[in-house]
Tab-separated table of C-alpha atoms and ligand atoms in Angstrom:
chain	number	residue	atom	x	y	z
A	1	UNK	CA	17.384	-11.616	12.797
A	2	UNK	CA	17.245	-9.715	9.536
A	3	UNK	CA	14.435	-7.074	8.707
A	4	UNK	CA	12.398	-7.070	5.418
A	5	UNK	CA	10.311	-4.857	3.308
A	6	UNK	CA	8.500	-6.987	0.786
A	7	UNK	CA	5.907	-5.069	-1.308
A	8	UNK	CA	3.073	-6.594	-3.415
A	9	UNK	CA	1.862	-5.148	-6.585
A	10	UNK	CA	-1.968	-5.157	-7.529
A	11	UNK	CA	-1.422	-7.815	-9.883
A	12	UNK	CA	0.223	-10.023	-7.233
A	13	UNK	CA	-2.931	-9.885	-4.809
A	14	UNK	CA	-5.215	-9.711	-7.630
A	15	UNK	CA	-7.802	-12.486	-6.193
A	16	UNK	CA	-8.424	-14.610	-3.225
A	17	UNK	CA	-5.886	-17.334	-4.420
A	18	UNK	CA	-3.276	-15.010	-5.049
A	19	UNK	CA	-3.552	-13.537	-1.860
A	20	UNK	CA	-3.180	-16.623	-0.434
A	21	UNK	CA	0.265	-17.194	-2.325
A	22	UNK	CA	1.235	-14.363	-0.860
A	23	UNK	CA	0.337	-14.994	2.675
A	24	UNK	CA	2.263	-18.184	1.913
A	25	UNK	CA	5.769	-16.202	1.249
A	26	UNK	CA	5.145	-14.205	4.067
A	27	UNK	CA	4.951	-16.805	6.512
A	28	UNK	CA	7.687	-18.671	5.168
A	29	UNK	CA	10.093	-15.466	5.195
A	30	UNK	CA	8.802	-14.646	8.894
A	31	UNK	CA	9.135	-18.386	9.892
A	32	UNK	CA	12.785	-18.318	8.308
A	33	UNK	CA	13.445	-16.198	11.418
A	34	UNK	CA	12.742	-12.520	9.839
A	35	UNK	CA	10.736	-9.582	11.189
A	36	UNK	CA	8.651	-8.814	8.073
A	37	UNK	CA	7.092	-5.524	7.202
A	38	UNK	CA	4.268	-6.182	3.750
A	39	UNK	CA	2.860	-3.048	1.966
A	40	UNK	CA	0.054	-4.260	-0.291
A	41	UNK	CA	-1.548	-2.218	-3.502
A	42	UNK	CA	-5.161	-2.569	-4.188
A	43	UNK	CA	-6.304	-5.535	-5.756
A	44	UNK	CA	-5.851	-5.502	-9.448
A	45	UNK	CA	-7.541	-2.505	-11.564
A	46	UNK	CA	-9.314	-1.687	-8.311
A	47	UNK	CA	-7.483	1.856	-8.366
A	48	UNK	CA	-8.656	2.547	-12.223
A	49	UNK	CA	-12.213	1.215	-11.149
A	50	UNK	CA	-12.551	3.721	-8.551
A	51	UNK	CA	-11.227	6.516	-10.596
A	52	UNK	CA	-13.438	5.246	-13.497
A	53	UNK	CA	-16.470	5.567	-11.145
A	54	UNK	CA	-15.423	8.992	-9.510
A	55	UNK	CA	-15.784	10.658	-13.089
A	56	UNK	CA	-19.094	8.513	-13.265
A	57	UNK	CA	-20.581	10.782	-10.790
A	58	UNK	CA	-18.630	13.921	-11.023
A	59	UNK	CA	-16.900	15.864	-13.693
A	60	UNK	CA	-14.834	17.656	-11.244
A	61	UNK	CA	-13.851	15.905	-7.811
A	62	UNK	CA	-12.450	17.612	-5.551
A	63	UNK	CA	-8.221	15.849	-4.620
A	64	UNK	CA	-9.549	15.287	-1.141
A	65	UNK	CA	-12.318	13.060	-1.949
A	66	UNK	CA	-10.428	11.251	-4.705
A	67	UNK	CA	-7.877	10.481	-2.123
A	68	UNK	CA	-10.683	9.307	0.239
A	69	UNK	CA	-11.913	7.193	-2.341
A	70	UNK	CA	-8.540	5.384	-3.783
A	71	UNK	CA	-6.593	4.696	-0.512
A	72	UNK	CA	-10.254	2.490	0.046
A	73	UNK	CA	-8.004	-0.100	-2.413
A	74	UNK	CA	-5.040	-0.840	-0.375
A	75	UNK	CA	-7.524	-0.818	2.582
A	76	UNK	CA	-9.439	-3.962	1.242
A	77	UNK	CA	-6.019	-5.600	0.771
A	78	UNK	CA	-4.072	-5.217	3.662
A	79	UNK	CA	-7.292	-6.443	5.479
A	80	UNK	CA	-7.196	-9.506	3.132
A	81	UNK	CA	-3.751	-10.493	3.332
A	82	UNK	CA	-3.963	-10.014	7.141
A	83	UNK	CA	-6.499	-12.260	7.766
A	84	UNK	CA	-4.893	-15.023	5.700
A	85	UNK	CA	-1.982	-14.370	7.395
A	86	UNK	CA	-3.322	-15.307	10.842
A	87	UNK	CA	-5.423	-18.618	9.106
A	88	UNK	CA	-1.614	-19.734	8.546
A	89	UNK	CA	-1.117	-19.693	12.150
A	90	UNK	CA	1.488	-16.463	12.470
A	91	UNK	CA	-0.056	-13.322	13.851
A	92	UNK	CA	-0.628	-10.186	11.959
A	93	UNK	CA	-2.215	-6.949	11.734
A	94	UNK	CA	-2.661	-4.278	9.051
A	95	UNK	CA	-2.316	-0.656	9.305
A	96	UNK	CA	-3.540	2.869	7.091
A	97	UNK	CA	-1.183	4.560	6.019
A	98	UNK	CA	-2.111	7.584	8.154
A	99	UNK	CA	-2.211	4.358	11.437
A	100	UNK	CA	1.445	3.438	10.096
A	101	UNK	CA	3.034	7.094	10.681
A	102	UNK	CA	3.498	8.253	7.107
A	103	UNK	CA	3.390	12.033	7.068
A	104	UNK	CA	2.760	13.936	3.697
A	105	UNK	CA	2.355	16.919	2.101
A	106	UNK	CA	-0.860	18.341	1.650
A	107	UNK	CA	-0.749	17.610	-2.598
A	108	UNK	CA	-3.481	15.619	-3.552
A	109	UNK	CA	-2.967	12.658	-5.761
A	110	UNK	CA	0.838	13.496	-5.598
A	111	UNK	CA	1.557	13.366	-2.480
A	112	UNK	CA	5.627	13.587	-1.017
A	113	UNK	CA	5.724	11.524	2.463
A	114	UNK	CA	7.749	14.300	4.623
A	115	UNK	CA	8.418	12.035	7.614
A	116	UNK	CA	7.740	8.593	8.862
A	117	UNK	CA	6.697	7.984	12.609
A	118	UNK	CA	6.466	4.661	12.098
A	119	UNK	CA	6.274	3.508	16.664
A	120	UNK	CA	3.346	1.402	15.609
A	121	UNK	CA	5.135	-0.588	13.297
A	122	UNK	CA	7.833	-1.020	15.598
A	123	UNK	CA	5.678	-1.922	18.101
A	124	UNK	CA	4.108	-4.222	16.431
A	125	UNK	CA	7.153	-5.957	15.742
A	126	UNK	CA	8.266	-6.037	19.198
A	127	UNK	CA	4.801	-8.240	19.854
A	128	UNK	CA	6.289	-10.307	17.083
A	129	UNK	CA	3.523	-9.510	15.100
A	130	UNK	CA	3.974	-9.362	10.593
A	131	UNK	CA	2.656	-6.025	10.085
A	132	UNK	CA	1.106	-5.093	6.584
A	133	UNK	CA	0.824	-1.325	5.942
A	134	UNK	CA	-1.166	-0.294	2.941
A	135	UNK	CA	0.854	1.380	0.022
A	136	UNK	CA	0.107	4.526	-1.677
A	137	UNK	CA	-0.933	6.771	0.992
A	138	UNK	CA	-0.052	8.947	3.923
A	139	UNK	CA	-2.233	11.779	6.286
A	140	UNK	CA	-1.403	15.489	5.749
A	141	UNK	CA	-0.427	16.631	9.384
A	142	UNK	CA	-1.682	20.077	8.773
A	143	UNK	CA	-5.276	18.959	7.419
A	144	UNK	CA	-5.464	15.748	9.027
A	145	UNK	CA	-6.414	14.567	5.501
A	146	UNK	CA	-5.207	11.218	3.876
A	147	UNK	CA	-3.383	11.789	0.853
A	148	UNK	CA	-2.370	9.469	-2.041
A	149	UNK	CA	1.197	9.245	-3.447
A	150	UNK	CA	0.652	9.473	-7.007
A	151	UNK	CA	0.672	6.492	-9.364
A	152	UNK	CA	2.713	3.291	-8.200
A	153	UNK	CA	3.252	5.124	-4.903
A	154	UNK	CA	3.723	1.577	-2.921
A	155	UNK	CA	6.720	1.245	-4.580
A	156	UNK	CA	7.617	4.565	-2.196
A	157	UNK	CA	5.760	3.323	0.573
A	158	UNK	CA	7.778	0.412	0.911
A	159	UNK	CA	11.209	1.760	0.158
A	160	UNK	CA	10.475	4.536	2.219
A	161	UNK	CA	9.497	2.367	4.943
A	162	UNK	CA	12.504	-0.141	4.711
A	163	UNK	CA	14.857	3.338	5.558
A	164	UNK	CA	13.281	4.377	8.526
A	165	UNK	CA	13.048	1.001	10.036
A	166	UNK	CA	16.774	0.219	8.404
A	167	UNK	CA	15.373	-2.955	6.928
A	168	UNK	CA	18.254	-5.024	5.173
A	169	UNK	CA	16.435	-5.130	1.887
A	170	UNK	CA	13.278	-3.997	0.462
A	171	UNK	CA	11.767	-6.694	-2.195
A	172	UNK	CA	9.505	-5.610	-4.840
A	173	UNK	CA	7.435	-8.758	-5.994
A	174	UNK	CA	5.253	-8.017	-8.953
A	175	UNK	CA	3.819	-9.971	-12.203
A	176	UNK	CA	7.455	-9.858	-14.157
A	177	UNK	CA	10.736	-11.537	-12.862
A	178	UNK	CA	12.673	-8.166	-12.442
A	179	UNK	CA	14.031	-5.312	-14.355
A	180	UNK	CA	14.050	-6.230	-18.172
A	181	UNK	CA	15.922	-4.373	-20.454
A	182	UNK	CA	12.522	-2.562	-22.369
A	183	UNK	CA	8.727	-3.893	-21.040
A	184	UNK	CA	8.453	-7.393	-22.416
A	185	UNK	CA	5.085	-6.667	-23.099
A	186	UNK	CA	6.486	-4.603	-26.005
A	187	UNK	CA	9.562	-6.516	-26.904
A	188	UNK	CA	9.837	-10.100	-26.704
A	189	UNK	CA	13.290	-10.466	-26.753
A	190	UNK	CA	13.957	-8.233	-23.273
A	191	UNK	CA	15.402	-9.852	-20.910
A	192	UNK	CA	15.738	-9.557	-17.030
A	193	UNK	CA	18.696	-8.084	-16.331
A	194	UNK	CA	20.492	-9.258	-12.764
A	195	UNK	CA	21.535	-5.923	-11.369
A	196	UNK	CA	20.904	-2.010	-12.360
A	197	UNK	CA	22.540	0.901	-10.984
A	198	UNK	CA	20.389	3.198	-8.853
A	199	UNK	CA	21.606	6.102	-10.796
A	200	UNK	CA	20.321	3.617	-14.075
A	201	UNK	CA	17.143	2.618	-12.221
A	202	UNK	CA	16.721	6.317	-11.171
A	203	UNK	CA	16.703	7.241	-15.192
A	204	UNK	CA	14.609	4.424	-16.641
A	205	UNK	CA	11.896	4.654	-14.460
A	206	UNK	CA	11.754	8.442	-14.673
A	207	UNK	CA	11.949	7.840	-18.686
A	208	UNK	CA	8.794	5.168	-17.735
A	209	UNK	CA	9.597	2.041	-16.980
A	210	UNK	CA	6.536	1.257	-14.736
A	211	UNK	CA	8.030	-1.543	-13.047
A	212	UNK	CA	9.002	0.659	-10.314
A	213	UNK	CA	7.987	4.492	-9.391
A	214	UNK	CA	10.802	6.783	-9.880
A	215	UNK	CA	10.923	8.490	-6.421
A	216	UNK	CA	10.801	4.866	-4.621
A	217	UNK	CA	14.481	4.665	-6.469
A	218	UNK	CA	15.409	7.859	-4.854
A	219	UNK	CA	14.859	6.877	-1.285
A	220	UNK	CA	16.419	3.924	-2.053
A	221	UNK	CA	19.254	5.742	-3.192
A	222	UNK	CA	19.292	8.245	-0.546
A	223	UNK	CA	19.344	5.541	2.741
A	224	UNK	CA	21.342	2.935	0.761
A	225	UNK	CA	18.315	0.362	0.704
A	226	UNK	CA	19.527	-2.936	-1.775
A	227	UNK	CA	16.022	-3.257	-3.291
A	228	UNK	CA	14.865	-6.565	-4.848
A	229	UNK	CA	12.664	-6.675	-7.645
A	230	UNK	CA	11.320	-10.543	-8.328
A	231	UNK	CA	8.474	-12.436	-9.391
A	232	UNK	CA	5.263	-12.906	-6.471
A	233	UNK	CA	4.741	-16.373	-8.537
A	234	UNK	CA	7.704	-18.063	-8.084
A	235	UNK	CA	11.035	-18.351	-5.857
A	236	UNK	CA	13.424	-17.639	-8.875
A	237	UNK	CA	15.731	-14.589	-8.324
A	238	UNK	CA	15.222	-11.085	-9.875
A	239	UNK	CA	17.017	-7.776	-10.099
A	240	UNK	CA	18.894	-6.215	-7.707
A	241	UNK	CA	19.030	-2.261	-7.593
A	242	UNK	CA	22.117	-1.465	-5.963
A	243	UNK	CA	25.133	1.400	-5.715
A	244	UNK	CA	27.867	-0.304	-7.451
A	245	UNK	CA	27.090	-2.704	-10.698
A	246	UNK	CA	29.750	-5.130	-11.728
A	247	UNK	CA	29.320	-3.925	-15.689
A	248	UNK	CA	28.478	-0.619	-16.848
A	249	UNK	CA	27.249	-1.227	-20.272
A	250	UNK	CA	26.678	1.749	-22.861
A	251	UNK	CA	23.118	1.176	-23.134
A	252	UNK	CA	21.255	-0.935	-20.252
A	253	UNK	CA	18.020	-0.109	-21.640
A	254	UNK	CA	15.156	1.346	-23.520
A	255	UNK	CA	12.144	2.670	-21.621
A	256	UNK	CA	8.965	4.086	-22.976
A	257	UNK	CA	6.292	7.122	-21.756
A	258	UNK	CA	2.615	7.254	-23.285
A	259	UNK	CA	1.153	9.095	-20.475
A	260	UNK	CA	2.417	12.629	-21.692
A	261	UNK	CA	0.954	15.098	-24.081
A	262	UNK	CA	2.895	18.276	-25.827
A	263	UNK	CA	1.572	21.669	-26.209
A	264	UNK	CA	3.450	24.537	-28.623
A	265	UNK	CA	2.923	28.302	-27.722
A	266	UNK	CA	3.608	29.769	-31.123
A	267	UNK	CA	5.408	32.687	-32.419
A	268	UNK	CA	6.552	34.407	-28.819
A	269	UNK	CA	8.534	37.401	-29.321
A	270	UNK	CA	12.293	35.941	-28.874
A	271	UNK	CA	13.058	38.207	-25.995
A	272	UNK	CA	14.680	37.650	-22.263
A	273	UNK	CA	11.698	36.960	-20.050
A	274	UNK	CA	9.340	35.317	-22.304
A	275	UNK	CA	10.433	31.526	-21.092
A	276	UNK	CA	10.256	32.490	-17.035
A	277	UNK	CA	6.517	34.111	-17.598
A	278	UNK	CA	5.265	31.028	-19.507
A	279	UNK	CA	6.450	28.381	-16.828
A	280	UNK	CA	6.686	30.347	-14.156
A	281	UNK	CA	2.429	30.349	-15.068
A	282	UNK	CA	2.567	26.815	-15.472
A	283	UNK	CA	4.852	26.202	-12.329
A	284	UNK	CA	2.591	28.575	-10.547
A	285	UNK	CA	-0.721	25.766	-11.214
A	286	UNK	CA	1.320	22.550	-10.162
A	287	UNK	CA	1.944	21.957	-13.217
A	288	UNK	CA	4.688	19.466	-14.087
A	289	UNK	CA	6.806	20.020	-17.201
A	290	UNK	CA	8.969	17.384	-18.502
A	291	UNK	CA	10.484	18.609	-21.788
A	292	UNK	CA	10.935	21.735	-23.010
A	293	UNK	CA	11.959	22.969	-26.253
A	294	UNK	CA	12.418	26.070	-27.836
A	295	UNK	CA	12.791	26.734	-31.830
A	296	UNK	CA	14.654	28.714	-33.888
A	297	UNK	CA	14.077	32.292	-33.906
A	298	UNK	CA	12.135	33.740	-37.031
A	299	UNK	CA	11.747	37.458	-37.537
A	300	UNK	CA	12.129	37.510	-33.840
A	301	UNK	CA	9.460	35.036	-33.333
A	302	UNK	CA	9.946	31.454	-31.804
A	303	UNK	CA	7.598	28.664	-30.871
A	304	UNK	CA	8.279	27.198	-27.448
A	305	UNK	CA	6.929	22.997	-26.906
A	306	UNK	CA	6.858	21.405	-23.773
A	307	UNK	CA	5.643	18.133	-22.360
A	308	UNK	CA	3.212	17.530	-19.302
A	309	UNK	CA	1.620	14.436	-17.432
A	310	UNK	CA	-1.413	13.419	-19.936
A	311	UNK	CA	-3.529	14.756	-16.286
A	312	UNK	CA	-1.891	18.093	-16.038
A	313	UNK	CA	-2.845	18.565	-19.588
A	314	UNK	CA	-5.657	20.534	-19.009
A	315	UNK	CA	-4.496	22.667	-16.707
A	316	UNK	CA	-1.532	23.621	-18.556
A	317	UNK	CA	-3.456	24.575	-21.287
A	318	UNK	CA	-5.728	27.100	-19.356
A	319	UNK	CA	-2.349	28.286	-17.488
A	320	UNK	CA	-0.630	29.046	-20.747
A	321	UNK	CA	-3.647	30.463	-22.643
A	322	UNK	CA	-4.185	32.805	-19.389
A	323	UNK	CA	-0.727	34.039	-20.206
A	324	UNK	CA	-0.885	34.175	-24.457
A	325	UNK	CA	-2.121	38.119	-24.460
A	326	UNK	CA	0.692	38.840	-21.720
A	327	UNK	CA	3.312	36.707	-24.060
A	328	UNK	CA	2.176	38.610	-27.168
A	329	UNK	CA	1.762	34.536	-28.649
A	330	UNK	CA	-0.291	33.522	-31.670
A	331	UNK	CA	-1.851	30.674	-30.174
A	332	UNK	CA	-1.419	27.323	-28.721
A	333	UNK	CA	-1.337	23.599	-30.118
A	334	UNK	CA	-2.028	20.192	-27.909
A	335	UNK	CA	-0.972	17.096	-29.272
A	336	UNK	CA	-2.426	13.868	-26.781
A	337	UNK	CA	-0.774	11.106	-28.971
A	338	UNK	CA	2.443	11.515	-28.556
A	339	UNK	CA	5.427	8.616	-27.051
A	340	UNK	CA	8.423	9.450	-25.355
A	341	UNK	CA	11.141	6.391	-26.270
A	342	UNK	CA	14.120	6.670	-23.928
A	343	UNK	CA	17.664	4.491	-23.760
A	344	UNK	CA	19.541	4.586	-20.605
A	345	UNK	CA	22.710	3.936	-19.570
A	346	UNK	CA	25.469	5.087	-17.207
A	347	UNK	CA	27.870	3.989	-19.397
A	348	UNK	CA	26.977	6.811	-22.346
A	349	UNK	CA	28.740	8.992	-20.563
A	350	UNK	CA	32.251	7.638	-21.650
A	351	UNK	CA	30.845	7.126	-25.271
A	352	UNK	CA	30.509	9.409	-27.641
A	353	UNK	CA	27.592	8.791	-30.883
A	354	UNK	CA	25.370	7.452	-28.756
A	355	UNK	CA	22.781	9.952	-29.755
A	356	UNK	CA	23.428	10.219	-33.226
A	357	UNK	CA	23.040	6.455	-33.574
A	358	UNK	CA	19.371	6.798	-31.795
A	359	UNK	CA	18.076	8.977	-34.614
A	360	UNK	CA	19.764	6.680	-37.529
A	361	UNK	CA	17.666	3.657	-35.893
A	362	UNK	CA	14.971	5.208	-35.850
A	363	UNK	CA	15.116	7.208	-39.327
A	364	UNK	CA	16.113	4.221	-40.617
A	365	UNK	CA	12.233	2.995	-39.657
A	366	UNK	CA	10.918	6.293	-40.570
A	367	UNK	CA	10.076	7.630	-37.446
A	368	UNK	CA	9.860	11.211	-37.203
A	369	UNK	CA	11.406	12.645	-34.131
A	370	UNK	CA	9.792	16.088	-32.954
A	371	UNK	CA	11.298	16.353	-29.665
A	372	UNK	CA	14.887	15.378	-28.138
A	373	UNK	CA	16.609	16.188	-24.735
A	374	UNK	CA	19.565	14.260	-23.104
A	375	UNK	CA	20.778	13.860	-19.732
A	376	UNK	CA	24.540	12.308	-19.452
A	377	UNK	CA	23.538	8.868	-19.092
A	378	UNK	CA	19.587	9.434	-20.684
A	379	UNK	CA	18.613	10.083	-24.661
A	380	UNK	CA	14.885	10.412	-25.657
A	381	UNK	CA	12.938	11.219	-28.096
A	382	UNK	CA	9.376	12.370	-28.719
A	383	UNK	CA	7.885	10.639	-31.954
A	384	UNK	CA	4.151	9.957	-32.427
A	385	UNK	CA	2.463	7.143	-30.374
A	386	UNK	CA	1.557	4.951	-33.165
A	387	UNK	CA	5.289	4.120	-33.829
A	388	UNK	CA	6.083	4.101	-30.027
A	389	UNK	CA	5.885	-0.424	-30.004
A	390	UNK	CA	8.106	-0.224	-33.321
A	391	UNK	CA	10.552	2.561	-32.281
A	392	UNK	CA	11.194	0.217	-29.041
A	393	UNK	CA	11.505	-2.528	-30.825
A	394	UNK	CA	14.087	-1.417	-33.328
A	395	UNK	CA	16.059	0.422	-30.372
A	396	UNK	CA	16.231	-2.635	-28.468
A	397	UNK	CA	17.402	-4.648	-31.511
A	398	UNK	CA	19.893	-2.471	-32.418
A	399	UNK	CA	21.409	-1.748	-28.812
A	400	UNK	CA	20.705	-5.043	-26.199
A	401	UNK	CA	19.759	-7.805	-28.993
A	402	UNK	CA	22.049	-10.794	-27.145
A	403	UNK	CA	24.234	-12.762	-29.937
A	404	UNK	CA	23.095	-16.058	-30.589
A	405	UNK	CA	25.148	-18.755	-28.308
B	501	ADP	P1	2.806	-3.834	-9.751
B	501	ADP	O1	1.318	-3.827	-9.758
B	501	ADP	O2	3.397	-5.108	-9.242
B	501	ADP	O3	3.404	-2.622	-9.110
B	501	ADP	P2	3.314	-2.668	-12.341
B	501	ADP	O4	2.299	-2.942	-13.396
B	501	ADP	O5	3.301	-1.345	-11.673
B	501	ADP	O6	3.212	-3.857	-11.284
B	501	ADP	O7	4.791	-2.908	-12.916
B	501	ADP	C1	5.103	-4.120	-13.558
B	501	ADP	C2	4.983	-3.921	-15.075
B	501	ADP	O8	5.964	-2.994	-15.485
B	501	ADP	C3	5.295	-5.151	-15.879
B	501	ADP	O9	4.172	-5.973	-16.031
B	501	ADP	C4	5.809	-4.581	-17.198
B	501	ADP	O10	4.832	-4.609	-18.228
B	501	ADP	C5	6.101	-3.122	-16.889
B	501	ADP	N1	7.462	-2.715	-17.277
B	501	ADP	C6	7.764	-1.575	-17.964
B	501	ADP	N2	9.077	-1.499	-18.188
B	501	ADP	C7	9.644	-2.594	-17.635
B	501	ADP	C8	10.979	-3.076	-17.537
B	501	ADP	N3	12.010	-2.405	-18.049
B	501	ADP	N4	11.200	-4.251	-16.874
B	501	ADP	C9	10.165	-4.939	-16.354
B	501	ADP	N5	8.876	-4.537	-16.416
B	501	ADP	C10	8.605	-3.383	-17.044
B	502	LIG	N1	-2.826	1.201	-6.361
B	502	LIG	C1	-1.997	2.300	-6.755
B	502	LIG	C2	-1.916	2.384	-8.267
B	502	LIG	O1	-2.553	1.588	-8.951
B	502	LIG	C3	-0.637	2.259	-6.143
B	502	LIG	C4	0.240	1.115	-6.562
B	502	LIG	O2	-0.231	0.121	-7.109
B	502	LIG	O3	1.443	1.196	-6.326
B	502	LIG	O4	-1.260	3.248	-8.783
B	503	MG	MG1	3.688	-0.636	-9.718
């Protein structure tokens, strides 16, 4: 008898009827002789609808009670889905995250799950019951307060789940067929490609390919979990995230970020030191910096940019303009609308010009770049979120366009 993980997206259990489907699939995996494990998201935009009405009737809530309020989502699910579960005639229960075992930090809205206690579940299985845990969340030992793990956090739910129950595959279902090679929503050529590296998963979603949160990629990586990403509305097969991939190509795909925002601290003395107090500031508020880039020195003056979450903007601001006096800066710049446009691929790492090419394809469209940083197997690019749609566009053209047959 094999184990599975499968996770459903919010999309997937967006109504009654879909719920149903997915009660369907369940019972047909469990009555194909599997113990199954389901971690549900909220229904839909439930999650933006509660966040929408938090800053309805505060300006500043507090991480706790935001966390109260949006693990409510995957609470309504798991209920759901359990209960047409059992109408199907196979027995079921759902569990919290906090009932499931999953032990967290104590970072609000960001949450790392630290351990996994997980008996329940495994009781539960013993009684041969399908148990459906609800994604997203976990309970700070310390505090005894549930915590949320950040956005698409049942993605890491699940994966992190399917290690410490050594499931034999985790499968992501959710509203696409698998892992295209750019979001069809902005390229109508992608297409779904049948396997991806971890190590290429790993840098696409981290560049922001939404179809699956970075940090579920590295547990996956970590325990060796095969993880399945496929369509919840039909049987078809998707992508497989694995260690080894037959073909390494040079570029496997383009991925795109909106939800970051740049800020410049200008004209800081160019002088060891400067860089540590800055982020050590920023580090020192939870701030997360992506990119970082510092200019040219002029008359011993240089302006440093950097990249946070669109969230963290705010905060990163007040950090670094607490500092400015200390830094001896002129001041400090925020642009919101800006687009990170990524291509990945493992195989850039035996291939020189990769980089060089980027920047022709996209000069060639007239898209100003004001930001680059590489990895060995990453290249992107900050350019201005107007052009983000076209930049991908053209990349994916120019690198993953499949000849005509
Ligand atoms: P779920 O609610 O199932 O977790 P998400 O909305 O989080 O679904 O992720 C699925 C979405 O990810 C797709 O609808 C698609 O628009 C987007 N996406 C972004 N990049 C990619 C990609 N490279 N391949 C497939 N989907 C992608
Ligand atoms: N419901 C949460 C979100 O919308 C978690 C998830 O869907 O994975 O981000
Ligand atoms: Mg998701």
């Amino acid at each position: 008898m094999s184990l599975v993980v499968q996770k459903y997206g919010g999309t997937s259990v967006g109504d009654a009827g879909r719920i149903s489907n997915v009660a369907r699939r369940v019972v047909e995996t469990r009555k194909a002789g599997n113990d199954v494990v389901v971690v549900v998201s909220a229904m839909g935009q439930t999650t933006d609808e509660l966040i929408e009405l938090a800053t309805q009737v505060s300006s500043r809530p507090t991480g706790r009670e935001m966390d109260m309020l949006l693990t409510a989502g995957e609470r309504i699910s798991m209920a759901l889905l359990a209960m047409a579960i059992r109408d199907l005639g196979v027995e079921a229960a759902s569990l919290t995250g906090s009932q499931a075992g999953i032990l967290t930090d104590s970072t609000h809205g960001g949450a790392r799950i630290t351990a996994i206690k997980g008996d329940r579940v495994r009781q539960y299985l013993d009684d041969g019951l399908v148990v459906i845990v609800a994604g997203f969340q976990g309970v700070d030992p310390a505090s005894r307060d549930v915590t949320t793990l950040g956005r698409g956090g049942s993605d890491a739910t699940a994966v992190a789940l399917a290690a410490t129950l050594r499931a034999d595959v985790c499968e992501i279902f959710t509203d696409v067929d698998g892992v295209y090679t750019a979001d069809p929503r902005l390229v109508a050529d992608a297409y779904k490609l049948d396997e991806v590296s971890y190590e290429d998963m790993l840098e696409l979603a981290g560049a922001g390919a939404g179809v699956l949160m970075a940090r579920s990629v590295e547990f996956a990586r970590r325990f060796g979990i095969p993880v399945h990403v496929r369509s919840s509305f039909h049987d078809g097969p998707g992508t497989w995230i694995k260690e080894e991939v037959m073909e390494e190509a040079v570029v496997t795909g383009v991925a795109h970020d909106t939800t970051e925002a740049k800020v410049t601290v200008h004209g800081v003395p160019d002088q060891p030191g400067i860089a540590a107090k800055l982020f050590g500031a920023l580090a020192a508020d939870g701030v997360i910096v992506d990119m970082i880039v510092q200019n040219v020195s002029t008359a011993g003056h240089t302006d440093i940019s950097f990249t946070v979450p669109d969230e963290h903007l705010e905060k990163a601001q007040s950090a670094a303009e607490a500092v400015l006096p200390e830094l001896q800066a002129n001041g400090i710049d925020v642009e919101a609308n800006i687009a990170k446009v990524s291509l990945v691929g493992t195989g850039m790492r035996n291939h020189p010009g990769v980089a060089a090419d980027m920047f022709a394809v996209l000069a060639a469209n007239g898209i100003n770049i004001s930001m680059i940083s590489t990895s060995a197997v990453r290249i992107s690019c900050v350019i201005d979120a107007a052009r983000c749609t076209e930049a991908v566009q053209a990349l994916h053209a120019h690198y993953l366009e499949k000849e005509p047959v």
